[in-house]
PDB file of N, CA and C in Angstrom:
ATOM      1  N   MET A 229     -23.711  20.311  50.047  1.00 66.00           N
ATOM      2  CA  MET A 229     -24.070  20.213  47.693  1.00 66.00           C
ATOM      3  C   MET A 229     -23.418  19.829  47.372  1.00 66.00           C
ATOM      4  N   PHE A 230     -22.783  20.410  46.817  1.00 74.00           N
ATOM      5  CA  PHE A 230     -21.358  19.726  46.227  1.00 74.00           C
ATOM      6  C   PHE A 230     -20.266  19.381  46.465  1.00 74.00           C
ATOM      7  N   ASP A 231     -19.502  18.403  46.357  1.00 92.00           N
ATOM      8  CA  ASP A 231     -18.271  18.067  46.961  1.00 92.00           C
ATOM      9  C   ASP A 231     -16.512  18.792  46.153  1.00 92.00           C
ATOM     10  N   ILE A 232     -15.932  18.898  46.990  1.00 94.00           N
ATOM     11  CA  ILE A 232     -14.411  19.179  46.032  1.00 94.00           C
ATOM     12  C   ILE A 232     -15.349  18.385  44.411  1.00 94.00           C
ATOM     13  N   TYR A 233     -14.718  17.488  44.879  1.00 95.00           N
ATOM     14  CA  TYR A 233     -14.580  16.495  43.691  1.00 95.00           C
ATOM     15  C   TYR A 233     -15.462  16.627  42.250  1.00 95.00           C
ATOM     16  N   THR A 234     -16.708  16.562  42.576  1.00 94.00           N
ATOM     17  CA  THR A 234     -17.351  16.610  42.157  1.00 94.00           C
ATOM     18  C   THR A 234     -17.128  18.508  40.722  1.00 94.00           C
ATOM     19  N   ILE A 235     -17.863  18.687  41.994  1.00 95.00           N
ATOM     20  CA  ILE A 235     -16.270  20.171  40.794  1.00 95.00           C
ATOM     21  C   ILE A 235     -15.412  20.611  40.708  1.00 95.00           C
ATOM     22  N   ILE A 236     -14.277  20.024  40.556  1.00 96.00           N
ATOM     23  CA  ILE A 236     -13.074  19.237  40.092  1.00 96.00           C
ATOM     24  C   ILE A 236     -12.714  18.972  38.411  1.00 96.00           C
ATOM     25  N   PHE A 237     -14.057  18.078  38.827  1.00 97.00           N
ATOM     26  CA  PHE A 237     -15.040  16.653  37.323  1.00 97.00           C
ATOM     27  C   PHE A 237     -15.710  17.388  36.737  1.00 97.00           C
ATOM     28  N   LEU A 238     -16.458  18.514  36.339  1.00 96.00           N
ATOM     29  CA  LEU A 238     -17.257  19.486  35.680  1.00 96.00           C
ATOM     30  C   LEU A 238     -15.991  20.190  35.204  1.00 96.00           C
ATOM     31  N   ALA A 239     -15.569  20.589  36.146  1.00 97.00           N
ATOM     32  CA  ALA A 239     -14.219  21.862  35.643  1.00 97.00           C
ATOM     33  C   ALA A 239     -13.389  21.394  33.929  1.00 97.00           C
ATOM     34  N   LEU A 240     -13.315  19.947  34.475  1.00 98.00           N
ATOM     35  CA  LEU A 240     -12.011  18.788  33.611  1.00 98.00           C
ATOM     36  C   LEU A 240     -13.114  18.821  32.251  1.00 98.00           C
ATOM     37  N   ALA A 241     -14.344  18.700  32.313  1.00 98.00           N
ATOM     38  CA  ALA A 241     -15.308  19.121  31.855  1.00 98.00           C
ATOM     39  C   ALA A 241     -15.493  19.192  30.576  1.00 98.00           C
ATOM     40  N   VAL A 242     -15.890  20.298  31.211  1.00 98.00           N
ATOM     41  CA  VAL A 242     -16.074  21.375  30.718  1.00 98.00           C
ATOM     42  C   VAL A 242     -14.772  22.100  30.287  1.00 98.00           C
ATOM     43  N   PHE A 243     -13.557  21.651  30.086  1.00 98.00           N
ATOM     44  CA  PHE A 243     -12.972  22.566  29.342  1.00 98.00           C
ATOM     45  C   PHE A 243     -12.039  21.560  27.991  1.00 98.00           C
ATOM     46  N   ILE A 244     -12.416  19.890  28.756  1.00 97.00           N
ATOM     47  CA  ILE A 244     -11.774  19.869  27.418  1.00 97.00           C
ATOM     48  C   ILE A 244     -13.086  19.212  26.720  1.00 97.00           C
ATOM     49  N   PHE A 245     -14.219  19.745  26.691  1.00 95.00           N
ATOM     50  CA  PHE A 245     -14.905  20.115  25.553  1.00 95.00           C
ATOM     51  C   PHE A 245     -15.238  21.728  24.716  1.00 95.00           C
ATOM     52  N   LEU A 246     -14.303  22.539  25.451  1.00 94.00           N
ATOM     53  CA  LEU A 246     -13.651  23.399  24.851  1.00 94.00           C
ATOM     54  C   LEU A 246     -13.132  22.961  24.204  1.00 94.00           C
ATOM     55  N   ARG A 247     -11.991  22.403  24.793  1.00 93.00           N
ATOM     56  CA  ARG A 247     -10.534  22.860  23.694  1.00 93.00           C
ATOM     57  C   ARG A 247     -10.786  21.840  21.663  1.00 93.00           C
ATOM     58  N   LEU A 248     -11.690  20.621  22.204  1.00 92.00           N
ATOM     59  CA  LEU A 248     -13.018  19.608  21.429  1.00 92.00           C
ATOM     60  C   LEU A 248     -13.162  20.738  20.214  1.00 92.00           C
ATOM     61  N   ARG A 249     -13.893  21.730  20.571  1.00 89.00           N
ATOM     62  CA  ARG A 249     -14.456  22.573  19.792  1.00 89.00           C
ATOM     63  C   ARG A 249     -13.640  23.036  19.387  1.00 89.00           C
ATOM     64  N   SER A 250     -12.439  23.951  19.653  1.00 87.00           N
ATOM     65  CA  SER A 250     -11.698  24.784  19.052  1.00 87.00           C
ATOM     66  C   SER A 250     -10.995  23.376  18.626  1.00 87.00           C
ATOM     67  N   VAL A 251     -10.738  22.756  18.432  1.00 84.00           N
ATOM     68  CA  VAL A 251      -9.551  21.971  17.084  1.00 84.00           C
ATOM     69  C   VAL A 251     -10.365  21.197  15.930  1.00 84.00           C
ATOM     70  N   LEU A 252     -11.228  21.135  16.714  1.00 86.00           N
ATOM     71  CA  LEU A 252     -12.636  20.210  15.607  1.00 86.00           C
ATOM     72  C   LEU A 252     -12.792  20.893  14.523  1.00 86.00           C
ATOM     73  N   GLY A 253     -13.895  22.191  15.595  1.00 81.00           N
ATOM     74  CA  GLY A 253     -14.104  22.716  14.883  1.00 81.00           C
ATOM     75  C   GLY A 253     -15.831  23.237  14.547  1.00 81.00           C
ATOM     76  N   GLN A 254     -16.739  23.583  13.499  1.00 78.00           N
ATOM     77  CA  GLN A 254     -18.563  23.676  13.469  1.00 78.00           C
ATOM     78  C   GLN A 254     -18.618  23.371  12.539  1.00 78.00           C
ATOM     79  N   ARG A 255     -19.467  22.148  11.648  1.00 77.00           N
ATOM     80  CA  ARG A 255     -19.373  22.409  10.010  1.00 77.00           C
ATOM     81  C   ARG A 255     -21.130  24.156  10.330  1.00 77.00           C
ATOM     82  N   THR A 256     -19.589  24.358   8.707  1.00 79.00           N
ATOM     83  CA  THR A 256     -20.705  25.944   8.071  1.00 79.00           C
ATOM     84  C   THR A 256     -21.297  25.274   7.324  1.00 79.00           C
ATOM     85  N   GLY A 257     -21.164  23.624   6.001  1.00 80.00           N
ATOM     86  CA  GLY A 257     -22.481  23.543   5.308  1.00 80.00           C
ATOM     87  C   GLY A 257     -21.090  24.317   3.245  1.00 80.00           C
ATOM     88  N   ARG A 258     -20.168  24.358   4.095  1.00 83.00           N
ATOM     89  CA  ARG A 258     -19.144  24.763   3.074  1.00 83.00           C
ATOM     90  C   ARG A 258     -17.603  23.749   2.359  1.00 83.00           C
ATOM     91  N   GLU A 259     -17.881  22.790   3.396  1.00 82.00           N
ATOM     92  CA  GLU A 259     -16.810  22.238   3.682  1.00 82.00           C
ATOM     93  C   GLU A 259     -16.733  20.829   1.967  1.00 82.00           C
ATOM     94  N   ARG A 260     -16.066  20.691   2.355  1.00 84.00           N
ATOM     95  CA  ARG A 260     -15.546  19.504   0.823  1.00 84.00           C
ATOM     96  C   ARG A 260     -15.705  18.556   0.702  1.00 84.00           C
ATOM     97  N   PRO A 261     -16.547  17.955   0.446  1.00 84.00           N
ATOM     98  CA  PRO A 261     -16.847  17.180  -0.135  1.00 84.00           C
ATOM     99  C   PRO A 261     -15.502  15.861   0.142  1.00 84.00           C
ATOM    100  N   PRO A 262     -16.387  14.863   1.332  1.00 83.00           N
ATOM    101  CA  PRO A 262     -14.221  13.545   1.488  1.00 83.00           C
ATOM    102  C   PRO A 262     -14.430  13.248   0.269  1.00 83.00           C
ATOM    103  N   TYR A 263     -12.946  13.435   0.132  1.00 85.00           N
ATOM    104  CA  TYR A 263     -12.498  12.635  -0.353  1.00 85.00           C
ATOM    105  C   TYR A 263     -12.358  10.993  -2.006  1.00 85.00           C
ATOM    106  N   ASP A 264     -12.805  10.866  -2.834  1.00 84.00           N
ATOM    107  CA  ASP A 264     -13.228   9.775  -3.121  1.00 84.00           C
ATOM    108  C   ASP A 264     -12.371   8.832  -3.879  1.00 84.00           C
ATOM    109  N   PRO A 265     -11.270   7.734  -4.284  1.00 80.00           N
ATOM    110  CA  PRO A 265     -10.281   7.743  -4.651  1.00 80.00           C
ATOM    111  C   PRO A 265     -10.751   6.598  -5.771  1.00 80.00           C
ATOM    112  N   TYR A 266     -12.373   6.198  -5.693  1.00 81.00           N
ATOM    113  CA  TYR A 266     -12.637   5.657  -6.378  1.00 81.00           C
ATOM    114  C   TYR A 266     -13.313   5.961  -8.093  1.00 81.00           C
ATOM    115  N   SER A 267     -13.301   7.650  -7.690  1.00 76.00           N
ATOM    116  CA  SER A 267     -13.986   8.623  -8.202  1.00 76.00           C
ATOM    117  C   SER A 267     -13.435   8.353  -9.659  1.00 76.00           C
ATOM    118  N   ALA A 268     -11.869   9.262  -9.143  1.00 69.00           N
ATOM    119  CA  ALA A 268     -11.300   9.596 -10.898  1.00 69.00           C
ATOM    120  C   ALA A 268     -10.659   8.244 -11.099  1.00 69.00           C
ATOM    121  N   ARG A 269     -10.348   7.297 -10.787  1.00 65.00           N
ATOM    122  CA  ARG A 269     -10.498   5.988 -11.942  1.00 65.00           C
ATOM    123  C   ARG A 269     -10.802   4.973 -12.341  1.00 65.00           C
ATOM    124  N   ASP A 270     -12.537   5.229 -12.495  1.00 60.00           N
ATOM    125  CA  ASP A 270     -13.675   5.495 -12.497  1.00 60.00           C
ATOM    126  C   ASP A 270     -13.445   6.639 -14.322  1.00 60.00           C
ATOM    127  N   ALA A 271     -13.400   7.394 -13.582  1.00 58.00           N
ATOM    128  CA  ALA A 271     -13.798   8.219 -14.991  1.00 58.00           C
ATOM    129  C   ALA A 271     -13.015   8.255 -16.052  1.00 58.00           C
ATOM    130  N   VAL A 272     -11.415   7.768 -15.462  1.00 57.00           N
ATOM    131  CA  VAL A 272     -10.747   8.156 -16.211  1.00 57.00           C
ATOM    132  C   VAL A 272     -10.240   5.846 -17.118  1.00 57.00           C
ATOM    133  N   ARG A 273     -11.031   5.536 -16.105  1.00 57.00           N
ATOM    134  CA  ARG A 273     -11.162   3.905 -16.685  1.00 57.00           C
ATOM    135  C   ARG A 273     -12.805   4.352 -18.125  1.00 57.00           C
ATOM    136  N   GLY A 274     -13.624   4.614 -17.730  1.00 53.00           N
ATOM    137  CA  GLY A 274     -14.550   4.228 -18.820  1.00 53.00           C
ATOM    138  C   GLY A 274     -14.076   4.903 -19.735  1.00 53.00           C
ATOM    139  N   ALA A 275     -13.184   5.944 -20.267  1.00 54.00           N
ATOM    140  CA  ALA A 275     -13.358   5.833 -21.877  1.00 54.00           C
ATOM    141  C   ALA A 275     -13.340   4.484 -22.574  1.00 54.00           C
ATOM    142  N   THR A 276     -12.273   3.442 -21.857  1.00 58.00           N
ATOM    143  CA  THR A 276     -12.178   2.285 -22.862  1.00 58.00           C
ATOM    144  C   THR A 276     -12.891   1.144 -21.886  1.00 58.00           C
ATOM    145  N   ASN A 277     -13.028  -0.019 -22.693  1.00 60.00           N
ATOM    146  CA  ASN A 277     -13.984  -1.379 -22.332  1.00 60.00           C
ATOM    147  C   ASN A 277     -12.942  -2.307 -22.235  1.00 60.00           C
ATOM    148  N   ASP A 278     -11.502  -2.453 -22.628  1.00 69.00           N
ATOM    149  CA  ASP A 278     -10.466  -3.568 -23.349  1.00 69.00           C
ATOM    150  C   ASP A 278     -10.017  -3.820 -21.920  1.00 69.00           C
ATOM    151  N   ASN A 279     -10.318  -5.240 -21.354  1.00 79.00           N
ATOM    152  CA  ASN A 279      -9.229  -6.054 -20.533  1.00 79.00           C
ATOM    153  C   ASN A 279      -7.221  -6.238 -19.898  1.00 79.00           C
ATOM    154  N   VAL A 280      -7.355  -5.499 -21.808  1.00 76.00           N
ATOM    155  CA  VAL A 280      -5.521  -5.513 -22.105  1.00 76.00           C
ATOM    156  C   VAL A 280      -5.333  -4.155 -21.976  1.00 76.00           C
ATOM    157  N   VAL A 281      -3.963  -3.552 -21.442  1.00 74.00           N
ATOM    158  CA  VAL A 281      -3.482  -2.844 -21.314  1.00 74.00           C
ATOM    159  C   VAL A 281      -1.740  -3.112 -23.060  1.00 74.00           C
ATOM    160  N   THR A 282      -2.136  -2.309 -23.135  1.00 73.00           N
ATOM    161  CA  THR A 282      -0.266  -2.472 -23.747  1.00 73.00           C
ATOM    162  C   THR A 282       0.809  -1.384 -23.713  1.00 73.00           C
ATOM    163  N   LEU A 283       2.133  -2.584 -22.613  1.00 76.00           N
ATOM    164  CA  LEU A 283       2.984  -1.603 -21.915  1.00 76.00           C
ATOM    165  C   LEU A 283       4.006  -0.861 -23.418  1.00 76.00           C
ATOM    166  N   PRO A 284       4.353   0.149 -23.021  1.00 80.00           N
ATOM    167  CA  PRO A 284       5.324   1.276 -23.984  1.00 80.00           C
ATOM    168  C   PRO A 284       6.956   0.463 -24.126  1.00 80.00           C
ATOM    169  N   GLY A 285       7.252   0.042 -24.631  1.00 76.00           N
ATOM    170  CA  GLY A 285       8.856   0.347 -25.255  1.00 76.00           C
ATOM    171  C   GLY A 285       8.282  -1.599 -25.043  1.00 76.00           C
ATOM    172  N   ARG A 286       7.315  -2.412 -25.594  1.00 65.00           N
ATOM    173  CA  ARG A 286       7.239  -3.855 -25.282  1.00 65.00           C
ATOM    174  C   ARG A 286       6.983  -4.159 -26.537  1.00 65.00           C
ATOM    175  N   ALA A 287       7.738  -4.440 -28.057  1.00 65.00           N
ATOM    176  CA  ALA A 287       6.683  -5.775 -29.400  1.00 65.00           C
ATOM    177  C   ALA A 287       6.278  -6.937 -28.545  1.00 65.00           C
ATOM    178  N   ALA A 288       4.527  -6.258 -29.121  1.00 58.00           N
ATOM    179  CA  ALA A 288       3.592  -7.741 -29.496  1.00 58.00           C
ATOM    180  C   ALA A 288       4.065  -8.588 -29.525  1.00 58.00           C
ATOM    181  N   ASP A 289       5.600  -9.286 -31.116  1.00 62.00           N
ATOM    182  CA  ASP A 289       5.131 -10.128 -31.529  1.00 62.00           C
ATOM    183  C   ASP A 289       6.050 -10.981 -30.416  1.00 62.00           C
ATOM    184  N   THR A 290       6.658 -10.109 -30.020  1.00 66.00           N
ATOM    185  CA  THR A 290       8.603 -10.524 -29.181  1.00 66.00           C
ATOM    186  C   THR A 290       7.928 -11.848 -27.906  1.00 66.00           C
ATOM    187  N   ALA A 291       8.469 -13.254 -29.114  1.00 69.00           N
ATOM    188  CA  ALA A 291       7.935 -14.051 -27.573  1.00 69.00           C
ATOM    189  C   ALA A 291       9.458 -14.819 -26.436  1.00 69.00           C
ATOM    190  N   GLN A 292       9.466 -15.221 -25.619  1.00 74.00           N
ATOM    191  CA  GLN A 292      10.037 -14.941 -24.844  1.00 74.00           C
ATOM    192  C   GLN A 292      10.692 -17.293 -25.418  1.00 74.00           C
ATOM    193  N   LYS A 293      12.172 -16.919 -24.794  1.00 78.00           N
ATOM    194  CA  LYS A 293      13.029 -18.541 -24.782  1.00 78.00           C
ATOM    195  C   LYS A 293      12.704 -18.986 -24.301  1.00 78.00           C
ATOM    196  N   PRO A 294      12.311 -20.331 -24.631  1.00 80.00           N
ATOM    197  CA  PRO A 294      12.462 -21.355 -23.229  1.00 80.00           C
ATOM    198  C   PRO A 294      14.096 -20.605 -22.523  1.00 80.00           C
ATOM    199  N   VAL A 295      14.253 -21.178 -21.230  1.00 77.00           N
ATOM    200  CA  VAL A 295      15.410 -21.610 -20.438  1.00 77.00           C
ATOM    201  C   VAL A 295      15.766 -22.829 -20.060  1.00 77.00           C
ATOM    202  N   GLU A 296      17.466 -23.346 -21.651  1.00 80.00           N
ATOM    203  CA  GLU A 296      17.565 -24.582 -21.125  1.00 80.00           C
ATOM    204  C   GLU A 296      18.334 -24.943 -20.236  1.00 80.00           C
ATOM    205  N   PRO A 297      18.325 -26.036 -19.509  1.00 77.00           N
ATOM    206  CA  PRO A 297      18.258 -26.644 -18.013  1.00 77.00           C
ATOM    207  C   PRO A 297      19.536 -26.740 -18.180  1.00 77.00           C
ATOM    208  N   THR A 298      20.426 -26.701 -17.240  1.00 76.00           N
ATOM    209  CA  THR A 298      22.028 -26.175 -16.842  1.00 76.00           C
ATOM    210  C   THR A 298      21.865 -27.968 -16.081  1.00 76.00           C
ATOM    211  N   GLU A 299      23.263 -28.192 -16.105  1.00 76.00           N
ATOM    212  CA  GLU A 299      24.062 -28.893 -14.766  1.00 76.00           C
ATOM    213  C   GLU A 299      24.161 -28.627 -14.231  1.00 76.00           C
ATOM    214  N   PRO A 300      23.435 -29.081 -12.299  1.00 67.00           N
ATOM    215  CA  PRO A 300      23.518 -28.453 -10.975  1.00 67.00           C
ATOM    216  C   PRO A 300      25.038 -28.549 -10.824  1.00 67.00           C
ATOM    217  N   GLY A 301      26.414 -29.025 -11.127  1.00 70.00           N
ATOM    218  CA  GLY A 301      27.576 -29.005 -11.248  1.00 70.00           C
ATOM    219  C   GLY A 301      28.486 -27.146 -12.060  1.00 70.00           C
ATOM    220  N   GLU A 302      27.158 -26.857 -13.189  1.00 78.00           N
ATOM    221  CA  GLU A 302      27.885 -25.763 -13.871  1.00 78.00           C
ATOM    222  C   GLU A 302      26.749 -23.861 -13.471  1.00 78.00           C
ATOM    223  N   ARG A 303      25.872 -25.027 -12.925  1.00 80.00           N
ATOM    224  CA  ARG A 303      25.257 -23.812 -12.584  1.00 80.00           C
ATOM    225  C   ARG A 303      25.202 -22.671 -11.705  1.00 80.00           C
ATOM    226  N   TRP A 304      26.446 -23.523 -10.853  1.00 81.00           N
ATOM    227  CA  TRP A 304      26.701 -22.174  -9.583  1.00 81.00           C
ATOM    228  C   TRP A 304      28.336 -22.459 -10.166  1.00 81.00           C
ATOM    229  N   LYS A 305      29.106 -22.487 -10.990  1.00 84.00           N
ATOM    230  CA  LYS A 305      30.326 -22.963 -11.189  1.00 84.00           C
ATOM    231  C   LYS A 305      30.930 -21.122 -10.503  1.00 84.00           C
ATOM    232  N   GLY A 306      31.963 -20.684  -9.977  1.00 86.00           N
ATOM    233  CA  GLY A 306      31.984 -19.520 -10.156  1.00 86.00           C
ATOM    234  C   GLY A 306      32.074 -18.961  -7.737  1.00 86.00           C
ATOM    235  N   ILE A 307      30.584 -20.269  -7.868  1.00 86.00           N
ATOM    236  CA  ILE A 307      29.953 -19.625  -6.425  1.00 86.00           C
ATOM    237  C   ILE A 307      30.595 -20.095  -5.708  1.00 86.00           C
ATOM    238  N   ALA A 308      30.327 -21.948  -6.102  1.00 85.00           N
ATOM    239  CA  ALA A 308      29.700 -22.898  -4.796  1.00 85.00           C
ATOM    240  C   ALA A 308      31.241 -24.601  -6.147  1.00 85.00           C
ATOM    241  N   GLU A 309      31.562 -25.036  -5.035  1.00 85.00           N
ATOM    242  CA  GLU A 309      32.458 -26.501  -5.770  1.00 85.00           C
ATOM    243  C   GLU A 309      30.399 -26.897  -6.561  1.00 85.00           C
ATOM    244  N   SER A 310      31.135 -27.738  -6.962  1.00 82.00           N
ATOM    245  CA  SER A 310      30.632 -28.327  -7.421  1.00 82.00           C
ATOM    246  C   SER A 310      30.284 -30.014  -6.528  1.00 82.00           C
ATOM    247  N   GLY A 311      29.666 -30.639  -6.049  1.00 82.00           N
ATOM    248  CA  GLY A 311      28.945 -31.409  -5.067  1.00 82.00           C
ATOM    249  C   GLY A 311      29.052 -30.539  -3.068  1.00 82.00           C
ATOM    250  N   SER A 312      29.821 -29.915  -2.712  1.00 87.00           N
ATOM    251  CA  SER A 312      29.990 -29.218  -1.406  1.00 87.00           C
ATOM    252  C   SER A 312      28.177 -28.700  -0.937  1.00 87.00           C
ATOM    253  N   ALA A 313      28.368 -28.826   0.565  1.00 89.00           N
ATOM    254  CA  ALA A 313      27.216 -28.580   1.100  1.00 89.00           C
ATOM    255  C   ALA A 313      26.426 -27.638  -0.036  1.00 89.00           C
ATOM    256  N   LEU A 314      27.275 -26.469   0.260  1.00 88.00           N
ATOM    257  CA  LEU A 314      27.407 -25.154  -0.354  1.00 88.00           C
ATOM    258  C   LEU A 314      26.648 -25.241  -1.478  1.00 88.00           C
ATOM    259  N   ALA A 315      26.276 -25.642  -2.592  1.00 85.00           N
ATOM    260  CA  ALA A 315      26.165 -26.587  -4.082  1.00 85.00           C
ATOM    261  C   ALA A 315      24.620 -26.629  -3.647  1.00 85.00           C
ATOM    262  N   ALA A 316      24.949 -28.264  -3.336  1.00 85.00           N
ATOM    263  CA  ALA A 316      23.743 -28.560  -2.968  1.00 85.00           C
ATOM    264  C   ALA A 316      21.773 -27.880  -1.964  1.00 85.00           C
ATOM    265  N   GLY A 317      22.920 -27.074  -1.445  1.00 87.00           N
ATOM    266  CA  GLY A 317      22.131 -26.144  -0.427  1.00 87.00           C
ATOM    267  C   GLY A 317      21.407 -25.329  -1.969  1.00 87.00           C
ATOM    268  N   LEU A 318      22.395 -24.175  -2.420  1.00 85.00           N
ATOM    269  CA  LEU A 318      21.978 -23.876  -3.865  1.00 85.00           C
ATOM    270  C   LEU A 318      20.776 -24.027  -4.562  1.00 85.00           C
ATOM    271  N   ASP A 319      20.686 -25.558  -4.657  1.00 81.00           N
ATOM    272  CA  ASP A 319      20.204 -26.356  -5.972  1.00 81.00           C
ATOM    273  C   ASP A 319      19.083 -26.099  -5.215  1.00 81.00           C
ATOM    274  N   SER A 320      19.036 -27.175  -3.199  1.00 77.00           N
ATOM    275  CA  SER A 320      17.468 -27.441  -3.050  1.00 77.00           C
ATOM    276  C   SER A 320      16.317 -26.414  -3.327  1.00 77.00           C
TER     277      SER A 320
END
C-alpha cells in the first residue's frame, strides 16, 4: 500500500512542520502590535505647522559671501604646475 519513499517523505514533512511550529510559535492574542515608524514621527511633528526649522548655532542674518574666481594657475599652486596636464585635469 505505502512504499518506503512515501513514508520517508511523510515523516520528513511532519518533522519540518513540528520544527517550524516550535520556532514560530502560536498567536496568543497578547503580542505587541507591529512597530509603526511613522506614528512616532507624526506625534512629534504634529505640534508645529512650520516648514522651516532653525538650526542651533547659526545666526539668521549671516549671509554667505560670494567666492571670487581665481586664476587657473593660482588655484593649484603648490599641488600642480600651471599649464601641466595635471592642472588641466584638475580644472576640468
